[in-house]
Amino acid sequence: MDFLTVHELLLREPNLLVSLLQKSNWKRRYKDQYHEEILGNGRNLLLGDSGKIIHIIEGELLQQITNEKTEKNVINAIWGKGDCVFHNVFQEGNYEYIALGNVKLEVYNAGVVLQEIGQHPFFPDLLIDNIKRLEDNLFQYSKMLTKGTDERVTDMIRRLSKKGKDGYCIPKFVNYVLLAKCCQITPRTAKSKLKELEKSFQIIQLDGNRVLRFEAINSGL
């Protein structure tokens, strides 16, 4: 199973997987199969080959994988607060995670968790529904890569930003280096596209914050 995703995917409200973990007293019963991680901005998280379930409590996490043929890192997904990431559970790979801002995580032993919650009669249906969502969003991610550079940059800024009344408020950690990785373009191109957005007043300054105006989403640049 291919677990390539984009930012909004996997389990959304109501987050049934997280509810099951909390109600089963998992942390108390399996203390040696669970731990918390607090990552500073830009810090890497390496989990090895064993299957893990990562629950993001706060912040956002960039997931990348090393392409064995080219030995280059490729962005898989950007996960946000409340997401659950299945690390080397359905498909093995050389996955690495990078904190976007400050991030707090819960990391579980996937084998023990799935065995525990698999006792619930509705869980197989939940998993099937989740797989369908992943497939749909994998196509969405693939479609994004067919877009032009301008559309990819504005789309990625929107995904990483908070929607407000005047547009999308851009967090400080969203810079040309991050956009280059996420959009699969060079840092030079990403920097140039940001300048174009600013010169055309599609990115403006409001109350000390950068804001991507709604018009930029509809018109590309």
Short mmCIF file of C-alpha atoms in Angstrom, two decimals, residues 36-203:
data_model
loop_
_atom_site.label_atom_id
_atom_site.label_comp_id
_atom_site.label_asym_id
_atom_site.label_seq_id
_atom_site.Cartn_x
_atom_site.Cartn_y
_atom_site.Cartn_z
CA GLU A 36 6.61 11.38 23.21
CA GLU A 37 8.86 13.53 21.03
CA ILE A 38 9.22 17.32 21.12
CA LEU A 39 10.97 18.71 18.04
CA GLY A 40 12.29 22.22 17.50
CA ASN A 41 11.94 23.95 14.14
CA GLY A 42 13.91 22.11 11.45
CA ARG A 43 14.84 19.17 13.66
CA ASN A 44 14.80 15.72 12.05
CA LEU A 45 13.02 12.62 13.36
CA LEU A 46 14.39 9.21 12.32
CA LEU A 47 12.40 6.14 13.37
CA GLY A 48 14.23 3.31 11.61
CA ASP A 49 12.58 0.37 9.85
CA SER A 50 10.08 -0.81 12.48
CA GLY A 51 6.41 0.10 12.11
CA LYS A 52 5.28 3.16 14.06
CA ILE A 53 2.16 5.27 14.34
CA ILE A 54 2.89 8.97 14.77
CA HIS A 55 0.15 11.13 16.27
CA ILE A 56 0.82 14.85 15.83
CA ILE A 57 -0.36 16.74 18.92
CA GLU A 58 0.94 20.19 17.97
CA GLY A 59 2.59 21.70 14.91
CA GLU A 60 3.27 20.45 11.39
CA LEU A 61 5.60 17.75 10.12
CA LEU A 62 7.24 17.40 6.71
CA GLN A 63 7.62 13.78 5.55
CA GLN A 64 10.21 12.86 2.94
CA ILE A 65 11.65 9.66 1.52
CA THR A 66 15.00 8.93 -0.13
CA ASN A 67 14.73 7.79 -3.72
CA GLU A 68 16.99 4.72 -3.92
CA LYS A 69 17.85 5.29 -7.60
CA THR A 70 18.85 8.95 -7.34
CA GLU A 71 19.59 9.10 -3.59
CA LYS A 72 17.63 12.35 -3.49
CA ASN A 73 15.00 13.25 -0.88
CA VAL A 74 11.45 13.57 -2.20
CA ILE A 75 8.59 15.22 -0.28
CA ASN A 76 5.78 12.78 0.48
CA ALA A 77 3.45 14.84 2.60
CA ILE A 78 2.94 17.63 5.08
CA TRP A 79 1.09 16.48 8.19
CA GLY A 80 -0.68 18.76 10.67
CA LYS A 81 -2.12 18.75 14.17
CA GLY A 82 -4.41 15.77 14.79
CA ASP A 83 -3.02 13.68 11.93
CA CYS A 84 -1.85 10.08 12.37
CA VAL A 85 1.06 8.94 10.20
CA PHE A 86 1.72 5.24 9.58
CA HIS A 87 5.51 4.88 9.41
CA ASN A 88 6.65 1.69 7.65
CA VAL A 89 3.35 -0.03 8.42
CA PHE A 90 1.78 -0.60 5.01
CA GLN A 91 4.85 0.06 2.88
CA GLU A 92 8.49 0.08 3.92
CA GLY A 93 10.73 2.95 2.92
CA ASN A 94 13.53 5.23 4.05
CA TYR A 95 11.26 7.85 5.61
CA GLU A 96 12.45 10.93 7.46
CA TYR A 97 10.44 13.66 9.20
CA ILE A 98 11.28 17.35 9.63
CA ALA A 99 9.56 19.72 12.07
CA LEU A 100 7.95 22.83 10.59
CA GLY A 101 8.02 25.09 13.60
CA ASN A 102 7.80 23.48 17.04
CA VAL A 103 6.17 20.04 16.96
CA LYS A 104 4.93 17.66 19.67
CA LEU A 105 4.37 14.00 18.78
CA GLU A 106 3.23 10.71 20.25
CA VAL A 107 5.01 7.69 18.75
CA TYR A 108 3.44 4.22 19.12
CA ASN A 109 4.54 0.69 18.26
CA ALA A 110 2.25 0.06 15.29
CA GLY A 111 2.12 -3.73 15.62
CA VAL A 112 0.88 -3.65 19.20
CA VAL A 113 -1.58 -0.82 18.50
CA LEU A 114 -3.16 -2.51 15.48
CA GLN A 115 -3.48 -5.78 17.37
CA GLU A 116 -5.16 -3.98 20.27
CA ILE A 117 -7.66 -1.88 18.31
CA GLY A 118 -8.26 -4.65 15.78
CA GLN A 119 -10.41 -6.26 18.47
CA HIS A 120 -13.01 -3.58 17.87
CA PRO A 121 -15.54 -4.93 15.34
CA PHE A 122 -15.79 -1.77 13.26
CA PHE A 123 -12.06 -1.19 12.84
CA PRO A 124 -11.64 -3.14 9.55
CA ASP A 125 -14.33 -0.92 7.97
CA LEU A 126 -12.54 2.16 9.29
CA LEU A 127 -9.28 0.99 7.72
CA ILE A 128 -10.95 0.31 4.35
CA ASP A 129 -12.50 3.77 4.35
CA ASN A 130 -9.12 5.27 5.21
CA ILE A 131 -7.43 3.45 2.30
CA LYS A 132 -10.02 4.83 -0.11
CA ARG A 133 -9.32 8.35 1.11
CA LEU A 134 -5.61 7.84 0.67
CA GLU A 135 -6.07 6.64 -2.90
CA ASP A 136 -8.22 9.66 -3.76
CA ASN A 137 -5.68 12.05 -2.29
CA LEU A 138 -2.74 10.28 -3.91
CA PHE A 139 -4.34 11.15 -7.24
CA GLN A 140 -4.80 14.70 -5.99
CA TYR A 141 -1.10 14.94 -5.10
CA SER A 142 -0.08 13.49 -8.48
CA LYS A 143 -2.31 16.02 -10.22
CA MET A 144 -0.61 18.84 -8.36
CA LEU A 145 2.73 17.80 -9.87
CA THR A 146 1.26 18.31 -13.35
CA LYS A 147 0.52 21.96 -12.59
CA GLY A 148 2.80 24.79 -13.63
CA THR A 149 5.32 26.29 -11.22
CA ASP A 150 3.15 29.31 -10.42
CA GLU A 151 0.16 27.16 -9.46
CA ARG A 152 2.29 24.78 -7.39
CA VAL A 153 3.81 27.65 -5.39
CA THR A 154 0.50 29.36 -4.62
CA ASP A 155 -1.21 26.05 -3.88
CA MET A 156 1.52 25.00 -1.45
CA ILE A 157 1.51 28.40 0.30
CA ARG A 158 -2.25 28.06 0.74
CA ARG A 159 -1.89 24.55 2.20
CA LEU A 160 0.66 25.75 4.75
CA SER A 161 -1.17 28.93 5.72
CA LYS A 162 -4.15 29.87 7.85
CA LYS A 163 -7.20 31.23 6.04
CA GLY A 164 -8.34 34.67 7.14
CA LYS A 165 -10.79 37.30 5.96
CA ASP A 166 -8.27 38.98 3.61
CA GLY A 167 -6.46 35.88 2.38
CA TYR A 168 -4.07 33.23 3.68
CA CYS A 169 -1.80 34.32 6.53
CA ILE A 170 1.66 32.85 5.76
CA PRO A 171 3.65 31.44 8.73
CA LYS A 172 7.23 32.64 9.15
CA PHE A 173 8.68 29.19 8.47
CA VAL A 174 7.26 29.21 4.93
CA ASN A 175 10.22 30.46 2.90
CA TYR A 176 11.69 29.80 -0.53
CA VAL A 177 13.79 26.87 0.73
CA LEU A 178 10.75 25.00 2.06
CA LEU A 179 8.68 25.84 -1.04
CA ALA A 180 11.48 24.55 -3.27
CA LYS A 181 11.34 21.17 -1.53
CA CYS A 182 7.57 20.93 -1.46
CA CYS A 183 7.06 22.06 -5.07
CA GLN A 184 10.04 20.13 -6.48
CA ILE A 185 11.69 23.25 -7.93
CA THR A 186 15.04 24.93 -7.33
CA PRO A 187 15.46 27.39 -4.44
CA ARG A 188 16.32 30.09 -6.98
CA THR A 189 13.02 29.55 -8.81
CA ALA A 190 11.04 29.50 -5.57
CA LYS A 191 12.67 32.74 -4.43
CA SER A 192 11.89 34.34 -7.78
CA LYS A 193 8.24 33.28 -7.61
CA LEU A 194 7.86 34.75 -4.13
CA LYS A 195 9.29 38.06 -5.36
CA GLU A 196 6.85 38.05 -8.29
CA LEU A 197 3.95 37.50 -5.91
CA GLU A 198 5.12 40.41 -3.75
CA LYS A 199 5.72 42.77 -6.70
CA SER A 200 2.25 42.03 -8.11
CA PHE A 201 0.74 42.62 -4.63
CA GLN A 202 -0.59 39.07 -4.48
CA ILE A 203 1.41 38.71 -1.25
#
